């Protein structure tokens, strides 16, 4: 069985954040979330996460992700080796299994690399297989030291390295496969005799080699997978790399991104082919977008479902459903729990909240549709407002199929507009309107002829 221990106990001093480092976000998702995804994708069945600094934050996050993930507490945090020692119970339950260890601050490590390292580990009957990569910037990493014949010797942490050792570009990813029993043995031998007075997990390589065990390094094909973030600059690099990787994957799948400026798409987003993503568009969460859409420019979509042939121009769409052939924007906001049914058109400065807008309905400008159930082919005149809140309670409006709502109408909820009813422009509707009737709720126009010559208050003074 494949098992995994994820290290997530560190404070992340260099990040200058109040929350644990692994909760720092890459493309709006905690780094730890990517590591958990990778582990699962790699076919790992049992996961133990080492928590420490502000452990409740990490534990709450994990509980939401998957309640089967175990946690082991590390307090105080005395290094990566000490962190793994806290999983002694987990390890003793998996002595005959292979245990993957990863750092929660390395969100680019992928399942493909992890599994290739596993195959290498198993075919060589290794006690330890570390994943390495050749990188240019070795600042802060562990250098992989070999003898003149290329045989592995040990890992030397950057802070402990001599100037000569600092030139070694083969670097430790912080991700390893261990045999359970060999891991238990190595942990029993790790000391803190080093520059940082920490228990380094990296020492287990030399310990196992000296015990006559097989050890190997699997070199990642793509060195980017070992990038980790210790400070905000590195976090920005991870964002840049991740963003580029996702955009490229989508383009290969047929999504058209003519200019990637400001295009930020989350890892879990799915987009159909021939959809065009225009600049400054951010798409997050488990959003799914269909085919042949034009999304953006300047559009933000979070956790929503968008059909085929949809146009969203300068829109903000949150936790909502947008069906096929909807045309929305510019400057449209669709707030939580709304559905725009097939062929809906909503135009500039329209906001929809917690409402269903039926098939083919149109609201071209300056309108608020809140807490409402709108039927098919309803026409909203410019400046319609559903007055859904009386200062204490929220109430709903129901608008029947084919209703025509004149410009500048207020609908005081709760109110029901019947099918095919008409509302005269400028009406404030407080009572239900029967179907097919016209409702006028405004003062009748009065004309006073000659008024200006007789009474005009601001007549020019002599
Ligand atoms: C570690 C490795 C280094 C490797 C690098 C890759 C050691 C000694 N060094 O260095 O060889 O190149 O990762 O990114 O292992 N953590 C705990 N408890 C602790 C300390 C750390 O849980 O007491 C966790 C952190 O939250 C983090 C991970 O372990 O997720 C790595 O710790 P970090 O301090 O970032 O190690 P590096 O110095 O980067
Ligand atoms: Ca690190």
CSV table of C-alpha atoms and ligand atoms in Angstrom, one decimal:
chain,number,residue,atom,x,y,z
A,1,UNK,CA,0.0,0.0,0.0
A,2,UNK,CA,1.1,3.6,-0.7
A,3,UNK,CA,1.0,5.9,2.3
A,4,UNK,CA,2.0,9.5,2.7
A,5,UNK,CA,3.2,11.9,5.3
A,6,UNK,CA,2.9,15.6,4.5
A,7,UNK,CA,4.9,18.1,6.5
A,8,UNK,CA,2.9,21.1,7.4
A,9,UNK,CA,4.0,22.1,10.9
A,10,UNK,CA,6.3,25.0,10.1
A,11,UNK,CA,5.5,28.6,10.9
A,12,UNK,CA,7.0,30.0,7.7
A,13,UNK,CA,8.8,33.0,9.4
A,14,UNK,CA,10.1,34.2,6.1
A,15,UNK,CA,6.5,34.5,4.7
A,16,UNK,CA,5.7,37.1,7.3
A,17,UNK,CA,2.2,35.8,7.8
A,18,UNK,CA,0.1,35.0,10.8
A,19,UNK,CA,-1.2,31.8,9.4
A,20,UNK,CA,0.8,28.6,8.8
A,21,UNK,CA,3.0,28.8,5.7
A,22,UNK,CA,1.3,25.9,4.0
A,23,UNK,CA,-2.0,27.9,4.0
A,24,UNK,CA,-0.4,30.6,1.8
A,25,UNK,CA,-2.2,30.5,-1.5
A,26,UNK,CA,-1.1,29.8,-5.0
A,27,UNK,CA,-3.8,30.8,-7.5
A,28,UNK,CA,-6.2,31.4,-4.5
A,29,UNK,CA,-5.8,27.9,-3.1
A,30,UNK,CA,-3.6,26.9,-0.1
A,31,UNK,CA,-0.3,25.3,-1.1
A,32,UNK,CA,-1.2,22.3,1.1
A,33,UNK,CA,-4.4,21.7,-1.0
A,34,UNK,CA,-2.3,21.0,-4.1
A,35,UNK,CA,0.0,18.6,-2.2
A,36,UNK,CA,-3.1,16.6,-0.9
A,37,UNK,CA,-4.4,16.5,-4.5
A,38,UNK,CA,-1.1,15.2,-5.8
A,39,UNK,CA,-0.9,12.5,-3.2
A,40,UNK,CA,-4.4,11.3,-4.0
A,41,UNK,CA,-3.9,11.4,-7.7
A,42,UNK,CA,-0.8,9.2,-7.2
A,43,UNK,CA,-2.9,6.5,-5.6
A,44,UNK,CA,-1.9,7.0,-2.0
A,45,UNK,CA,-4.5,5.4,0.3
A,46,UNK,CA,-3.5,6.7,3.8
A,47,UNK,CA,-2.4,10.2,4.5
A,48,UNK,CA,-1.0,11.7,7.7
A,49,UNK,CA,-0.3,15.4,7.9
A,50,UNK,CA,2.1,16.9,10.5
A,51,UNK,CA,0.7,20.0,11.9
A,52,UNK,CA,2.3,22.4,14.3
A,53,UNK,CA,2.2,26.2,14.2
A,54,UNK,CA,-1.5,27.2,14.4
A,55,UNK,CA,-2.5,23.6,13.9
A,56,UNK,CA,-6.2,24.3,14.2
A,57,UNK,CA,-6.2,26.3,11.0
A,58,UNK,CA,-4.6,23.4,9.1
A,59,UNK,CA,-6.7,20.8,10.8
A,60,UNK,CA,-10.0,22.6,10.0
A,61,UNK,CA,-8.9,23.0,6.4
A,62,UNK,CA,-8.1,19.3,6.1
A,63,UNK,CA,-11.3,18.3,7.7
A,64,UNK,CA,-13.2,20.1,5.0
A,65,UNK,CA,-11.1,18.5,2.3
A,66,UNK,CA,-11.3,14.9,3.5
A,67,UNK,CA,-12.1,13.7,7.0
A,68,UNK,CA,-10.1,10.5,6.5
A,69,UNK,CA,-6.8,12.4,6.6
A,70,UNK,CA,-5.0,11.9,9.9
A,71,UNK,CA,-3.0,14.6,11.7
A,72,UNK,CA,-0.1,14.4,14.1
A,73,UNK,CA,0.9,17.4,16.1
A,74,UNK,CA,4.4,18.7,16.3
A,75,UNK,CA,5.1,21.1,19.1
A,76,UNK,CA,7.6,22.7,19.2
A,77,UNK,CA,8.9,22.5,15.6
A,78,UNK,CA,12.4,21.2,15.7
A,79,UNK,CA,13.0,20.4,12.0
A,80,UNK,CA,11.7,18.2,9.3
A,81,UNK,CA,13.1,15.0,10.8
A,82,UNK,CA,11.5,15.9,14.2
A,83,UNK,CA,8.3,16.5,12.2
A,84,UNK,CA,8.2,13.0,10.8
A,85,UNK,CA,9.0,11.5,14.2
A,86,UNK,CA,5.6,12.8,15.4
A,87,UNK,CA,4.0,10.3,12.9
A,88,UNK,CA,5.6,7.3,14.8
A,89,UNK,CA,2.2,5.7,15.3
A,90,UNK,CA,1.3,6.1,11.6
A,91,UNK,CA,4.7,4.7,10.6
A,92,UNK,CA,4.5,1.7,13.0
A,93,UNK,CA,1.2,0.8,11.3
A,94,UNK,CA,2.8,0.8,7.9
A,95,UNK,CA,6.2,-0.8,8.4
A,96,UNK,CA,5.7,-3.0,5.4
A,97,UNK,CA,4.3,-0.3,3.2
A,98,UNK,CA,6.0,2.4,1.2
A,99,UNK,CA,5.7,5.9,2.7
A,100,UNK,CA,5.9,9.0,0.6
A,101,UNK,CA,7.0,12.1,2.4
A,102,UNK,CA,6.3,15.5,0.9
A,103,UNK,CA,6.6,19.2,2.0
A,104,UNK,CA,3.4,21.1,2.3
A,105,UNK,CA,5.1,24.1,0.8
A,106,UNK,CA,5.8,22.5,-2.6
A,107,UNK,CA,2.6,22.7,-4.5
A,108,UNK,CA,4.1,21.9,-8.0
A,109,UNK,CA,5.1,18.4,-7.2
A,110,UNK,CA,2.9,16.2,-9.5
A,111,UNK,CA,1.6,12.7,-9.4
A,112,UNK,CA,3.4,11.6,-12.5
A,113,UNK,CA,6.8,12.5,-11.0
A,114,UNK,CA,5.8,10.9,-7.7
A,115,UNK,CA,4.8,7.6,-9.4
A,116,UNK,CA,7.9,7.5,-11.6
A,117,UNK,CA,10.0,7.8,-8.5
A,118,UNK,CA,7.9,5.0,-6.9
A,119,UNK,CA,8.6,2.7,-9.8
A,120,UNK,CA,12.3,3.5,-9.6
A,121,UNK,CA,12.2,3.0,-5.8
A,122,UNK,CA,10.5,-0.4,-6.1
A,123,UNK,CA,12.5,-1.8,-9.0
A,124,UNK,CA,15.8,-0.9,-7.1
A,125,UNK,CA,14.4,-2.3,-3.8
A,126,UNK,CA,15.4,1.0,-2.2
A,127,UNK,CA,15.1,1.9,1.4
A,128,UNK,CA,14.9,5.6,0.4
A,129,UNK,CA,14.4,7.3,-3.0
A,130,UNK,CA,14.6,11.0,-3.0
A,131,UNK,CA,13.2,13.1,-5.8
A,132,UNK,CA,15.8,15.6,-7.1
A,133,UNK,CA,16.2,18.1,-9.8
A,134,UNK,CA,18.9,20.2,-11.3
A,135,UNK,CA,18.2,23.9,-10.6
A,136,UNK,CA,19.9,27.2,-11.1
A,137,UNK,CA,18.9,28.9,-7.8
A,138,UNK,CA,20.0,26.6,-5.0
A,139,UNK,CA,19.5,29.1,-2.2
A,140,UNK,CA,18.0,27.4,0.8
A,141,UNK,CA,17.8,23.9,-0.6
A,142,UNK,CA,19.7,20.7,0.2
A,143,UNK,CA,22.6,19.9,-2.1
A,144,UNK,CA,22.9,16.2,-3.2
A,145,UNK,CA,26.4,15.1,-2.6
A,146,UNK,CA,27.9,12.1,-4.6
A,147,UNK,CA,31.4,10.6,-4.7
A,148,UNK,CA,33.6,10.8,-7.8
A,149,UNK,CA,31.8,7.9,-9.3
A,150,UNK,CA,28.4,9.5,-8.9
A,151,UNK,CA,27.4,7.2,-6.0
A,152,UNK,CA,25.1,9.0,-3.5
A,153,UNK,CA,26.6,10.0,-0.2
A,154,UNK,CA,24.4,12.5,1.6
A,155,UNK,CA,22.4,15.7,1.5
A,156,UNK,CA,24.0,18.9,2.6
A,157,UNK,CA,21.7,21.7,3.6
A,158,UNK,CA,22.6,25.0,2.0
A,159,UNK,CA,23.2,26.6,5.5
A,160,UNK,CA,25.7,23.8,6.4
A,161,UNK,CA,27.4,23.6,2.9
A,162,UNK,CA,30.9,24.7,2.1
A,163,UNK,CA,31.4,27.1,-0.8
A,164,UNK,CA,32.4,24.1,-2.9
A,165,UNK,CA,29.3,22.2,-1.9
A,166,UNK,CA,27.1,25.2,-2.6
A,167,UNK,CA,28.1,24.9,-6.3
A,168,UNK,CA,26.2,21.5,-6.5
A,169,UNK,CA,23.1,22.1,-8.6
A,170,UNK,CA,21.5,18.7,-8.0
A,171,UNK,CA,18.9,19.6,-5.4
A,172,UNK,CA,16.6,17.8,-2.9
A,173,UNK,CA,12.9,18.3,-3.6
A,174,UNK,CA,12.0,17.5,0.0
A,175,UNK,CA,9.9,14.6,-1.4
A,176,UNK,CA,10.9,11.0,-0.8
A,177,UNK,CA,9.8,7.4,-0.9
A,178,UNK,CA,10.8,5.4,2.2
A,179,UNK,CA,10.2,1.8,3.1
A,180,UNK,CA,8.3,2.0,6.4
A,181,UNK,CA,10.7,-0.1,8.4
A,182,UNK,CA,13.7,1.8,7.0
A,183,UNK,CA,12.1,5.1,7.8
A,184,UNK,CA,11.5,4.0,11.4
A,185,UNK,CA,15.2,3.0,11.7
A,186,UNK,CA,16.5,6.3,10.2
A,187,UNK,CA,14.4,8.4,12.5
A,188,UNK,CA,15.9,6.7,15.5
A,189,UNK,CA,19.3,7.8,14.4
A,190,UNK,CA,18.8,11.5,13.4
A,191,UNK,CA,20.5,14.1,15.6
A,192,UNK,CA,20.4,17.9,15.6
A,193,UNK,CA,24.2,18.5,15.2
A,194,UNK,CA,24.1,21.1,12.4
A,195,UNK,CA,24.0,24.8,11.7
A,196,UNK,CA,20.3,25.2,12.5
A,197,UNK,CA,20.3,22.8,15.5
A,198,UNK,CA,17.4,21.0,13.9
A,199,UNK,CA,16.6,17.3,13.3
A,200,UNK,CA,17.0,17.1,9.5
A,201,UNK,CA,15.0,14.5,7.7
A,202,UNK,CA,17.6,14.7,5.0
A,203,UNK,CA,20.1,13.0,7.3
A,204,UNK,CA,18.2,9.7,6.8
A,205,UNK,CA,19.8,9.3,3.4
A,206,UNK,CA,23.3,9.0,4.8
A,207,UNK,CA,22.1,7.0,7.8
A,208,UNK,CA,20.5,4.4,5.5
A,209,UNK,CA,23.5,4.2,3.1
A,210,UNK,CA,25.7,3.6,6.1
A,211,UNK,CA,23.4,0.8,7.3
A,212,UNK,CA,24.1,-0.9,3.9
A,213,UNK,CA,20.7,-0.1,2.4
A,214,UNK,CA,19.9,0.7,-1.1
A,215,UNK,CA,19.3,4.4,-1.8
A,216,UNK,CA,18.6,6.3,-4.9
A,217,UNK,CA,17.7,9.7,-6.4
A,218,UNK,CA,15.1,10.0,-9.0
A,219,UNK,CA,15.7,13.1,-11.1
A,220,UNK,CA,12.5,14.9,-12.0
A,221,UNK,CA,12.1,15.4,-15.8
A,222,UNK,CA,10.8,18.9,-15.2
A,223,UNK,CA,12.8,20.7,-12.5
A,224,UNK,CA,9.9,23.1,-11.8
A,225,UNK,CA,8.1,20.4,-9.7
A,226,UNK,CA,10.6,20.9,-6.9
A,227,UNK,CA,10.0,24.6,-6.5
A,228,UNK,CA,8.8,25.5,-3.0
A,229,UNK,CA,7.9,28.8,-1.4
A,230,UNK,CA,9.6,30.1,1.7
A,231,UNK,CA,8.9,33.8,1.1
A,232,UNK,CA,6.5,35.9,-0.9
A,233,UNK,CA,8.8,36.3,-3.8
A,234,UNK,CA,9.0,32.5,-4.2
A,235,UNK,CA,5.2,32.4,-3.8
A,236,UNK,CA,4.9,34.8,-6.7
A,237,UNK,CA,7.2,32.5,-8.7
A,238,UNK,CA,4.9,29.5,-7.9
A,239,UNK,CA,1.9,31.5,-9.0
A,240,UNK,CA,3.6,32.4,-12.3
A,241,UNK,CA,4.7,28.9,-13.0
A,242,UNK,CA,1.3,27.4,-12.0
A,243,UNK,CA,-0.6,30.0,-14.1
A,244,UNK,CA,1.5,29.4,-17.1
A,245,UNK,CA,1.1,25.6,-16.8
A,246,UNK,CA,-2.7,25.8,-16.5
A,247,UNK,CA,-3.1,28.2,-19.3
A,248,UNK,CA,-0.9,26.0,-21.5
A,249,UNK,CA,-2.8,22.9,-20.6
A,250,UNK,CA,-6.1,24.6,-21.5
A,251,UNK,CA,-4.7,25.9,-24.8
A,252,UNK,CA,-3.6,22.4,-25.7
A,253,UNK,CA,-7.2,21.3,-25.0
A,254,UNK,CA,-8.5,23.8,-27.5
A,255,UNK,CA,-9.3,26.8,-25.3
A,256,UNK,CA,-8.4,30.0,-27.1
A,257,UNK,CA,-6.4,32.5,-25.0
A,258,UNK,CA,-5.2,35.1,-27.5
A,259,UNK,CA,-3.4,37.1,-24.8
A,260,UNK,CA,-2.7,35.7,-21.4
A,261,UNK,CA,-2.3,39.1,-19.7
A,262,UNK,CA,-4.2,38.9,-16.4
A,263,UNK,CA,-5.7,35.5,-17.2
A,264,UNK,CA,-5.7,33.6,-14.0
A,265,UNK,CA,-7.4,30.2,-14.0
A,266,UNK,CA,-7.5,27.9,-11.1
A,267,UNK,CA,-6.4,24.3,-11.2
A,268,UNK,CA,-9.8,22.7,-10.9
A,269,UNK,CA,-11.5,24.8,-13.5
A,270,UNK,CA,-12.8,23.0,-16.6
A,271,UNK,CA,-13.3,24.9,-19.9
A,272,UNK,CA,-14.6,23.5,-23.2
A,273,UNK,CA,-12.9,23.8,-26.6
A,274,UNK,CA,-13.2,26.9,-28.8
A,275,UNK,CA,-14.1,29.0,-25.8
A,276,UNK,CA,-12.1,32.3,-25.9
A,277,UNK,CA,-10.7,33.7,-22.6
A,278,UNK,CA,-10.0,37.4,-23.0
A,279,UNK,CA,-7.5,39.4,-20.9
A,280,UNK,CA,-7.9,40.2,-17.2
A,281,UNK,CA,-10.2,37.2,-16.6
A,282,UNK,CA,-10.0,35.3,-13.3
A,283,UNK,CA,-11.8,31.9,-13.1
A,284,UNK,CA,-11.7,30.0,-9.8
A,285,UNK,CA,-13.1,27.2,-7.7
A,286,UNK,CA,-14.8,24.2,-9.4
A,287,UNK,CA,-16.1,26.4,-12.2
A,288,UNK,CA,-17.1,24.5,-15.4
A,289,UNK,CA,-17.4,26.4,-18.7
A,290,UNK,CA,-18.8,25.0,-21.9
A,291,UNK,CA,-17.7,25.3,-25.5
A,292,UNK,CA,-17.7,28.3,-27.9
A,293,UNK,CA,-18.1,30.9,-25.2
A,294,UNK,CA,-16.4,34.3,-25.0
A,295,UNK,CA,-15.4,35.0,-21.5
A,296,UNK,CA,-14.0,38.4,-20.6
A,297,UNK,CA,-12.3,40.8,-20.9
A,298,UNK,CA,-12.3,41.7,-17.2
A,299,UNK,CA,-14.5,38.9,-15.9
A,300,UNK,CA,-14.4,37.1,-12.6
A,301,UNK,CA,-16.1,33.8,-12.2
A,302,UNK,CA,-16.0,31.8,-9.0
A,303,UNK,CA,-17.5,28.3,-8.4
A,304,UNK,CA,-20.1,28.6,-11.2
A,305,UNK,CA,-21.4,26.6,-14.1
A,306,UNK,CA,-21.5,28.2,-17.5
A,307,UNK,CA,-23.0,26.5,-20.6
A,308,UNK,CA,-22.1,26.6,-24.3
A,309,UNK,CA,-22.2,29.7,-26.5
A,310,UNK,CA,-22.2,32.1,-23.6
A,311,UNK,CA,-20.9,35.7,-23.7
A,312,UNK,CA,-19.7,37.2,-20.4
A,313,UNK,CA,-18.2,40.6,-21.0
A,314,UNK,CA,-17.0,42.4,-17.9
A,315,UNK,CA,-19.0,40.3,-15.5
A,316,UNK,CA,-18.7,39.0,-12.0
A,317,UNK,CA,-20.4,35.6,-11.5
A,318,UNK,CA,-20.3,34.0,-8.1
A,319,UNK,CA,-21.7,30.6,-7.1
A,320,UNK,CA,-24.3,30.6,-9.9
A,321,UNK,CA,-25.4,28.8,-13.0
A,322,UNK,CA,-25.4,30.4,-16.4
A,323,UNK,CA,-27.1,28.3,-19.1
A,324,UNK,CA,-26.4,28.1,-22.8
A,325,UNK,CA,-26.6,31.1,-25.0
A,326,UNK,CA,-26.7,33.6,-22.2
A,327,UNK,CA,-25.3,37.0,-23.2
A,328,UNK,CA,-24.3,39.2,-20.2
A,329,UNK,CA,-22.5,42.4,-19.8
A,330,UNK,CA,-20.8,44.7,-19.7
A,331,UNK,CA,-20.8,45.4,-16.0
A,332,UNK,CA,-23.0,42.7,-14.7
A,333,UNK,CA,-22.9,41.1,-11.3
A,334,UNK,CA,-24.6,37.7,-10.7
A,335,UNK,CA,-24.4,36.9,-7.0
A,336,UNK,CA,-24.8,33.6,-5.1
A,337,UNK,CA,-27.4,31.1,-5.9
A,338,UNK,CA,-28.7,32.5,-9.2
A,339,UNK,CA,-29.6,30.8,-12.4
A,340,UNK,CA,-29.7,32.6,-15.8
A,341,UNK,CA,-31.7,30.2,-18.0
A,342,UNK,CA,-31.0,29.5,-21.6
A,343,UNK,CA,-30.8,32.6,-23.8
A,344,UNK,CA,-31.1,35.2,-21.1
A,345,UNK,CA,-29.8,38.6,-22.0
A,346,UNK,CA,-28.6,40.9,-19.2
A,347,UNK,CA,-26.9,44.1,-20.0
A,348,UNK,CA,-25.0,46.9,-18.5
A,349,UNK,CA,-25.3,47.6,-14.8
A,350,UNK,CA,-27.6,44.7,-14.0
A,351,UNK,CA,-27.3,42.8,-10.8
A,352,UNK,CA,-29.0,39.4,-10.1
A,353,UNK,CA,-29.0,37.8,-6.6
A,354,UNK,CA,-30.5,34.6,-5.4
A,355,UNK,CA,-32.9,34.6,-8.3
A,356,UNK,CA,-33.9,32.5,-11.3
A,357,UNK,CA,-34.3,34.3,-14.6
A,358,UNK,CA,-36.3,32.2,-17.0
A,359,UNK,CA,-35.4,31.3,-20.6
A,360,UNK,CA,-35.2,34.1,-23.0
A,361,UNK,CA,-35.8,36.9,-20.5
A,362,UNK,CA,-34.2,40.2,-21.1
A,363,UNK,CA,-32.9,42.9,-18.8
A,364,UNK,CA,-30.8,45.2,-20.9
A,365,UNK,CA,-29.8,47.9,-18.5
A,366,UNK,CA,-29.7,49.3,-14.9
A,367,UNK,CA,-31.7,46.8,-13.1
A,368,UNK,CA,-31.6,44.9,-9.8
A,369,UNK,CA,-33.3,41.4,-9.7
A,370,UNK,CA,-32.9,40.1,-6.1
A,371,UNK,CA,-34.7,37.2,-4.4
A,372,UNK,CA,-37.0,36.7,-7.5
A,373,UNK,CA,-38.4,34.0,-9.6
A,374,UNK,CA,-38.7,35.3,-13.1
A,375,UNK,CA,-40.5,33.3,-15.8
A,376,UNK,CA,-39.7,33.0,-19.5
A,377,UNK,CA,-39.5,35.8,-22.0
A,378,UNK,CA,-40.0,38.5,-19.4
A,379,UNK,CA,-38.8,42.0,-20.5
A,380,UNK,CA,-37.4,44.3,-17.9
A,381,UNK,CA,-37.4,48.0,-18.8
A,382,UNK,CA,-34.4,50.1,-17.9
A,383,UNK,CA,-34.1,50.8,-14.2
A,384,UNK,CA,-36.4,48.0,-12.7
A,385,UNK,CA,-35.8,47.4,-9.0
A,386,UNK,CA,-37.0,44.5,-7.0
A,387,UNK,CA,-37.3,46.0,-3.5
A,388,UNK,CA,-36.6,42.8,-1.7
A,389,UNK,CA,-35.7,44.1,1.8
A,390,UNK,CA,-37.8,46.1,4.1
A,391,UNK,CA,-35.0,46.7,6.6
A,392,UNK,CA,-35.8,43.6,8.6
A,393,UNK,CA,-37.0,40.8,6.3
A,394,UNK,CA,-36.2,39.8,2.7
A,395,UNK,CA,-39.1,38.8,0.5
A,396,UNK,CA,-39.4,37.3,-3.0
A,397,UNK,CA,-41.0,38.6,-6.2
A,398,UNK,CA,-42.6,36.3,-8.7
A,399,UNK,CA,-42.8,37.4,-12.3
A,400,UNK,CA,-44.8,35.3,-14.7
A,401,UNK,CA,-43.9,34.2,-18.3
A,402,UNK,CA,-44.1,37.0,-20.9
A,403,UNK,CA,-44.6,39.8,-18.4
A,404,UNK,CA,-43.5,43.3,-19.6
A,405,UNK,CA,-42.1,45.6,-17.0
A,406,UNK,CA,-42.0,49.2,-17.9
A,407,UNK,CA,-38.9,51.4,-17.2
A,408,UNK,CA,-38.2,52.6,-13.7
A,409,UNK,CA,-40.5,50.2,-12.0
A,410,UNK,CA,-40.2,49.3,-8.3
A,411,UNK,CA,-41.6,45.9,-7.3
A,412,UNK,CA,-42.2,45.9,-3.5
A,413,UNK,CA,-41.7,42.3,-2.4
A,414,UNK,CA,-43.5,40.1,-1.8
A,415,UNK,CA,-45.4,40.7,-5.0
A,416,UNK,CA,-46.6,38.6,-7.8
A,417,UNK,CA,-46.8,39.8,-11.4
A,418,UNK,CA,-49.1,37.5,-13.5
A,419,UNK,CA,-48.2,36.0,-16.9
A,420,UNK,CA,-48.2,38.5,-19.8
A,421,UNK,CA,-49.1,41.3,-17.4
A,422,UNK,CA,-47.9,44.8,-18.3
A,423,UNK,CA,-46.6,47.4,-15.9
A,424,UNK,CA,-46.6,51.0,-16.9
A,425,UNK,CA,-43.2,52.8,-16.7
A,426,UNK,CA,-42.6,54.6,-13.5
A,427,UNK,CA,-44.9,52.4,-11.4
A,428,UNK,CA,-44.3,51.3,-7.8
A,429,UNK,CA,-46.1,48.0,-7.5
A,430,UNK,CA,-47.3,46.9,-4.1
A,431,UNK,CA,-50.2,44.6,-5.0
A,432,UNK,CA,-50.3,41.4,-7.0
A,433,UNK,CA,-51.1,41.9,-10.7
A,434,UNK,CA,-53.4,39.4,-12.5
A,435,UNK,CA,-52.3,37.9,-15.7
A,436,UNK,CA,-52.7,39.8,-19.0
A,437,UNK,CA,-53.6,43.0,-17.2
A,438,UNK,CA,-52.0,46.5,-17.3
A,439,UNK,CA,-51.0,48.0,-14.0
A,440,UNK,CA,-50.3,51.7,-13.6
A,441,UNK,CA,-49.2,52.9,-10.2
A,442,UNK,CA,-48.1,56.5,-10.5
A,443,UNK,CA,-49.7,59.9,-10.2
A,444,UNK,CA,-51.6,61.0,-13.3
A,445,UNK,CA,-49.8,63.7,-15.3
A,446,UNK,CA,-51.2,67.3,-14.8
A,447,UNK,CA,-50.6,70.0,-17.3
A,448,UNK,CA,-50.9,73.7,-16.4
A,449,UNK,CA,-50.9,75.7,-19.5
A,450,UNK,CA,-49.3,79.2,-19.5
A,451,UNK,CA,-47.8,78.5,-16.0
A,452,UNK,CA,-44.4,79.7,-17.0
A,453,UNK,CA,-45.4,83.2,-17.9
A,454,UNK,CA,-47.6,83.7,-14.9
A,455,UNK,CA,-45.8,81.9,-12.0
A,456,UNK,CA,-42.4,80.8,-13.0
A,457,UNK,CA,-40.4,81.1,-9.8
A,458,UNK,CA,-37.1,81.8,-11.3
A,459,UNK,CA,-38.2,84.3,-14.0
A,460,UNK,CA,-35.5,86.6,-14.9
A,461,UNK,CA,-35.4,89.6,-12.6
A,462,UNK,CA,-35.4,93.0,-14.1
B,1,LIG,C1,13.8,21.3,3.1
B,1,LIG,C2,14.9,20.3,3.0
B,1,LIG,C3,15.8,20.6,1.8
B,1,LIG,C4,15.0,20.7,0.6
B,1,LIG,C5,13.9,21.7,0.7
B,1,LIG,C6,13.0,21.6,-0.5
B,1,LIG,C7,15.4,19.5,5.3
B,1,LIG,C8,16.3,19.7,6.5
B,1,LIG,N1,15.7,20.3,4.2
B,1,LIG,O1,14.4,22.6,3.4
B,1,LIG,O2,16.9,19.6,1.7
B,1,LIG,O3,15.8,21.1,-0.5
B,1,LIG,O4,13.1,21.3,1.9
B,1,LIG,O5,11.9,22.5,-0.5
B,1,LIG,O6,14.5,18.8,5.3
B,1,LIG,N2,8.2,21.6,8.7
B,1,LIG,C9,7.6,21.0,9.8
B,1,LIG,N3,8.2,21.0,11.0
B,1,LIG,C10,9.4,21.6,11.2
B,1,LIG,C11,10.0,22.1,10.1
B,1,LIG,C12,9.4,22.1,8.8
B,1,LIG,O7,6.4,20.5,9.7
B,1,LIG,O8,9.9,21.5,12.3
B,1,LIG,C13,7.5,21.6,7.4
B,1,LIG,C14,7.3,22.9,6.9
B,1,LIG,O9,6.0,23.4,7.2
B,1,LIG,C15,7.4,22.7,5.4
B,1,LIG,C16,8.3,21.6,5.2
B,1,LIG,O10,8.4,20.9,6.5
B,1,LIG,O11,6.2,22.4,4.8
B,1,LIG,C17,9.7,22.0,4.8
B,1,LIG,O12,10.3,22.8,5.8
B,1,LIG,P1,11.2,24.1,5.4
B,1,LIG,O13,11.6,24.7,6.7
B,1,LIG,O14,10.6,24.9,4.4
B,1,LIG,O15,12.5,23.3,4.8
B,1,LIG,P2,13.5,23.9,3.9
B,1,LIG,O16,14.5,24.7,4.6
B,1,LIG,O17,12.9,24.5,2.7
B,2,LIG,CA1,10.8,24.9,2.1
